[in-house]
């Protein structure tokens, strides 16, 4: 673990880029959910976990990951237009729901203003058998120290 | 209007492509919301509306569109893995919520199985003044004949 | 094979959607390469091949695909702005370069006007050993009947 | 200008995320061009320019930008697989081609290894009249100090 202060892996930043916008001149909505997932990955990494131990990949079959964490639900609410080069602060609030399920809330702020928030819920499944199972220990620990 | 049977613009199809997947071998979640929005655009078009009259664009400032329809909420639930080349049926259920707000529910089926559903809610705003206003008449009519 | 006329799998169509544009009001450039790849997948499918036999996926490890076709080069040229709801015709010109390499040229037309073209080059590699190998027979056949 | 050493705005970094990969377990090709464009935007910003002065947007019609910089050509070559959580170094080499045209080369390194490179060429056009014009002065200055 590279830090013991949860703020170090739960308070992130993002700058909006041109390709995130659409012809209306503000962000095209689903990019907010992409940013949320990327913020989660960054959080795990800053906490000290390795993506290769969490995310399955065909490339390294030898290091086969027995537990996948597919998304079962996501949502987002938009309060103010988000524009190119906006500096967004992202605050993550992870929550363990049961032994095999957790969610992360993401609050997006521009200065003092909350401009959007989102939520992504994951459920652990056994990669091969495709049935529900317990969360990986690493994720459990990240959830515990993050609450 | 090119048809009078709502099924013609509310029952659509989509085939999953390689770039929609991630290293876990199933679709990366937010693409479902992209497909939902694209299905909405296809529905308006099949009903007989022109995108250039609905979606703002800097290119044609002369045909300036006074009403924008930004997304204020979206959500999705995932029930079964969606894979490359899956043929999905998408069923749209539009609903007018009040004079300036509507939503569309999207149900994704693979054969008889519902594999996911989503919901996108839009609110009409005056493009320049950025305050709430009534829905454009074209959208109102599409909502009426679609319910 | 579902047809014997190459035009049936080499002449495709695409309608531009709102999320493909950026704040300048025309398509954001890299989507053209996404459309090209998706047109290639559609072509293989219309010719009669199954994506599950061509594209590797972690989900079906039993049906492990020994040959991957990673992209080694891509390029695109843009001649005219491409806007929302433009109906594009896409013409594919596949070409076998050597025993383990092929490319596809994609010409995008709006009516009589060529608005853009692109090129994607693939090289066959052995999935596990990661060294060059011959093209899969199915792809070889598609290349032969498409030239 | 926030720095006078070109390395500060021409040597950037990027970490690969899960959504950048496809079912083959490596990045899906066109994301490299997205990263290239985002690196260009980051470079301009680190040099001291504001996106709102460079990139057109419908939202701020009052601050209408008379010159757009559409992409006329892009290309990429891929040498080694790029995977989730790879730390990439991106080196930008901008070049003025003539009074109205410039390009940027992007070299992507993983440690000492060059894993890919790309090139994006832009041409200045008058936003309303849509005919070629000279580059904006800010871009000209960034090109001069970056060569």
mmCIF file of C-alpha atoms in Angstrom, chain B:
data_model
loop_
_atom_site.group_PDB
_atom_site.id
_atom_site.type_symbol
_atom_site.label_atom_id
_atom_site.label_comp_id
_atom_site.label_asym_id
_atom_site.label_seq_id
_atom_site.Cartn_x
_atom_site.Cartn_y
_atom_site.Cartn_z
ATOM 1 C CA UNK B 1 -44.046 10.572 -41.314
ATOM 2 C CA UNK B 2 -42.918 7.455 -43.100
ATOM 3 C CA UNK B 3 -45.122 4.982 -41.158
ATOM 4 C CA UNK B 4 -48.102 4.985 -38.834
ATOM 5 C CA UNK B 5 -47.272 1.821 -36.895
ATOM 6 C CA UNK B 6 -45.214 2.663 -33.779
ATOM 7 C CA UNK B 7 -43.544 -0.768 -33.914
ATOM 8 C CA UNK B 8 -41.711 0.466 -37.024
ATOM 9 C CA UNK B 9 -39.777 3.094 -35.038
ATOM 10 C CA UNK B 10 -39.827 1.518 -31.542
ATOM 11 C CA UNK B 11 -38.462 -1.973 -32.301
ATOM 12 C CA UNK B 12 -34.866 -1.797 -33.489
ATOM 13 C CA UNK B 13 -31.857 -4.070 -33.844
ATOM 14 C CA UNK B 14 -28.141 -3.928 -33.161
ATOM 15 C CA UNK B 15 -25.199 -6.272 -33.679
ATOM 16 C CA UNK B 16 -22.362 -6.156 -31.122
ATOM 17 C CA UNK B 17 -18.899 -5.399 -32.541
ATOM 18 C CA UNK B 18 -15.345 -6.198 -31.394
ATOM 19 C CA UNK B 19 -14.565 -2.649 -30.253
ATOM 20 C CA UNK B 20 -17.593 -2.765 -27.907
ATOM 21 C CA UNK B 21 -15.916 -5.479 -25.814
ATOM 22 C CA UNK B 22 -13.184 -5.210 -23.189
ATOM 23 C CA UNK B 23 -10.487 -7.633 -22.052
ATOM 24 C CA UNK B 24 -13.071 -9.626 -20.053
ATOM 25 C CA UNK B 25 -14.556 -10.691 -23.405
ATOM 26 C CA UNK B 26 -17.992 -9.104 -22.950
ATOM 27 C CA UNK B 27 -19.222 -5.581 -23.743
ATOM 28 C CA UNK B 28 -17.686 -2.728 -21.794
ATOM 29 C CA UNK B 29 -20.672 -1.396 -19.849
ATOM 30 C CA UNK B 30 -21.103 2.206 -21.052
ATOM 31 C CA UNK B 31 -21.504 1.188 -24.694
ATOM 32 C CA UNK B 32 -25.042 0.063 -23.784
ATOM 33 C CA UNK B 33 -25.892 3.709 -23.079
ATOM 34 C CA UNK B 34 -24.301 4.752 -26.376
ATOM 35 C CA UNK B 35 -26.455 2.172 -28.172
ATOM 36 C CA UNK B 36 -29.526 3.485 -26.324
ATOM 37 C CA UNK B 37 -28.952 7.062 -27.492
ATOM 38 C CA UNK B 38 -28.266 5.900 -31.041
ATOM 39 C CA UNK B 39 -31.477 3.838 -30.958
ATOM 40 C CA UNK B 40 -33.364 6.996 -29.928
ATOM 41 C CA UNK B 41 -31.860 8.898 -32.885
ATOM 42 C CA UNK B 42 -32.776 6.039 -35.223
ATOM 43 C CA UNK B 43 -36.316 6.019 -33.846
ATOM 44 C CA UNK B 44 -36.825 9.750 -34.470
ATOM 45 C CA UNK B 45 -35.476 9.312 -37.980
ATOM 46 C CA UNK B 46 -37.689 6.305 -38.792
ATOM 47 C CA UNK B 47 -40.680 8.233 -37.439
ATOM 48 C CA UNK B 48 -39.863 10.999 -39.906
ATOM 49 C CA UNK B 49 -37.945 13.700 -38.005
ATOM 50 C CA UNK B 50 -34.645 15.203 -39.138
ATOM 51 C CA UNK B 51 -31.672 15.211 -36.760
ATOM 52 C CA UNK B 52 -30.745 18.676 -38.018
ATOM 53 C CA UNK B 53 -34.021 19.987 -36.551
ATOM 54 C CA UNK B 54 -33.480 18.298 -33.161
ATOM 55 C CA UNK B 55 -29.755 18.315 -32.427
ATOM 56 C CA UNK B 56 -27.848 21.593 -32.141
ATOM 57 C CA UNK B 57 -24.728 22.092 -34.211
ATOM 58 C CA UNK B 58 -22.229 24.864 -34.620
ATOM 59 C CA UNK B 59 -21.887 24.150 -38.331
ATOM 60 C CA UNK B 60 -25.293 25.462 -39.279
ATOM 61 C CA UNK B 61 -25.627 28.575 -37.205
ATOM 62 C CA UNK B 62 -28.260 29.923 -39.546
ATOM 63 C CA UNK B 63 -30.562 27.042 -38.706
ATOM 64 C CA UNK B 64 -30.005 27.730 -35.017
ATOM 65 C CA UNK B 65 -32.009 25.393 -32.778
ATOM 66 C CA UNK B 66 -33.539 27.290 -29.847
ATOM 67 C CA UNK B 67 -34.301 24.210 -27.735
ATOM 68 C CA UNK B 68 -31.714 21.696 -26.542
ATOM 69 C CA UNK B 69 -32.616 18.371 -24.917
ATOM 70 C CA UNK B 70 -29.748 17.619 -22.518
ATOM 71 C CA UNK B 71 -29.758 14.370 -20.573
ATOM 72 C CA UNK B 72 -30.429 14.873 -16.859
ATOM 73 C CA UNK B 73 -30.422 11.208 -15.824
ATOM 74 C CA UNK B 74 -29.422 7.834 -17.217
ATOM 75 C CA UNK B 75 -29.192 4.324 -15.829
ATOM 76 C CA UNK B 76 -28.691 0.738 -16.928
ATOM 77 C CA UNK B 77 -29.040 -2.776 -15.504
ATOM 78 C CA UNK B 78 -27.139 -5.759 -16.865
ATOM 79 C CA UNK B 79 -28.539 -9.303 -16.520
ATOM 80 C CA UNK B 80 -26.490 -11.503 -18.863
ATOM 81 C CA UNK B 81 -23.146 -11.120 -20.615
ATOM 82 C CA UNK B 82 -23.373 -9.515 -24.070
ATOM 83 C CA UNK B 83 -20.783 -10.729 -26.557
ATOM 84 C CA UNK B 84 -19.403 -9.980 -29.986
ATOM 85 C CA UNK B 85 -21.852 -10.510 -32.854
ATOM 86 C CA UNK B 86 -24.832 -10.945 -30.534
ATOM 87 C CA UNK B 87 -27.954 -9.843 -32.382
ATOM 88 C CA UNK B 88 -29.845 -7.629 -29.961
ATOM 89 C CA UNK B 89 -33.439 -6.516 -30.252
ATOM 90 C CA UNK B 90 -34.028 -3.078 -28.705
ATOM 91 C CA UNK B 91 -37.528 -2.077 -27.614
ATOM 92 C CA UNK B 92 -38.089 1.622 -26.864
ATOM 93 C CA UNK B 93 -40.793 2.879 -24.463
ATOM 94 C CA UNK B 94 -40.943 6.696 -24.539
ATOM 95 C CA UNK B 95 -42.848 8.581 -21.823
ATOM 96 C CA UNK B 96 -43.668 12.277 -21.450
ATOM 97 C CA UNK B 97 -43.101 13.220 -17.787
ATOM 98 C CA UNK B 98 -44.204 16.866 -17.927
ATOM 99 C CA UNK B 99 -44.320 19.737 -20.412
ATOM 100 C CA UNK B 100 -40.537 20.014 -20.518
ATOM 101 C CA UNK B 101 -39.315 16.514 -19.692
ATOM 102 C CA UNK B 102 -39.474 12.977 -21.131
ATOM 103 C CA UNK B 103 -37.700 9.660 -20.792
ATOM 104 C CA UNK B 104 -37.131 6.583 -22.923
ATOM 105 C CA UNK B 105 -36.779 3.044 -21.578
ATOM 106 C CA UNK B 106 -34.719 0.635 -23.670
ATOM 107 C CA UNK B 107 -35.074 -3.132 -23.266
ATOM 108 C CA UNK B 108 -32.314 -5.249 -24.852
ATOM 109 C CA UNK B 109 -33.233 -8.845 -25.771
ATOM 110 C CA UNK B 110 -31.187 -11.724 -27.143
ATOM 111 C CA UNK B 111 -33.797 -14.107 -28.495
ATOM 112 C CA UNK B 112 -36.382 -14.411 -25.703
ATOM 113 C CA UNK B 113 -33.890 -13.348 -22.985
ATOM 114 C CA UNK B 114 -33.803 -9.785 -21.645
ATOM 115 C CA UNK B 115 -30.034 -9.208 -21.254
ATOM 116 C CA UNK B 116 -30.113 -5.554 -20.140
ATOM 117 C CA UNK B 117 -32.271 -2.469 -19.935
ATOM 118 C CA UNK B 118 -31.576 1.228 -19.702
ATOM 119 C CA UNK B 119 -33.333 4.552 -19.242
ATOM 120 C CA UNK B 120 -32.424 8.048 -20.446
ATOM 121 C CA UNK B 121 -34.244 11.188 -19.243
ATOM 122 C CA UNK B 122 -34.083 14.497 -21.156
ATOM 123 C CA UNK B 123 -35.150 17.998 -20.138
ATOM 124 C CA UNK B 124 -35.828 20.796 -22.631
ATOM 125 C CA UNK B 125 -33.849 23.987 -22.127
ATOM 126 C CA UNK B 126 -33.622 27.221 -24.065
ATOM 127 C CA UNK B 127 -30.244 26.987 -25.837
ATOM 128 C CA UNK B 128 -29.174 30.567 -25.228
ATOM 129 C CA UNK B 129 -30.819 31.438 -21.933
ATOM 130 C CA UNK B 130 -30.091 27.958 -20.478
ATOM 131 C CA UNK B 131 -33.395 27.798 -18.536
ATOM 132 C CA UNK B 132 -36.107 25.102 -18.710
ATOM 133 C CA UNK B 133 -38.769 25.359 -21.418
ATOM 134 C CA UNK B 134 -41.417 23.224 -23.153
ATOM 135 C CA UNK B 135 -40.483 20.281 -25.369
ATOM 136 C CA UNK B 136 -40.275 20.973 -29.116
ATOM 137 C CA UNK B 137 -43.552 20.154 -30.906
ATOM 138 C CA UNK B 138 -41.946 17.441 -33.036
ATOM 139 C CA UNK B 139 -40.765 15.574 -29.944
ATOM 140 C CA UNK B 140 -44.179 16.027 -28.316
ATOM 141 C CA UNK B 141 -45.853 14.415 -31.330
ATOM 142 C CA UNK B 142 -43.347 11.529 -31.398
ATOM 143 C CA UNK B 143 -44.045 10.955 -27.687
ATOM 144 C CA UNK B 144 -47.801 11.028 -28.209
ATOM 145 C CA UNK B 145 -47.903 8.530 -31.064
ATOM 146 C CA UNK B 146 -45.328 6.320 -29.337
ATOM 147 C CA UNK B 147 -47.192 5.812 -26.040
#
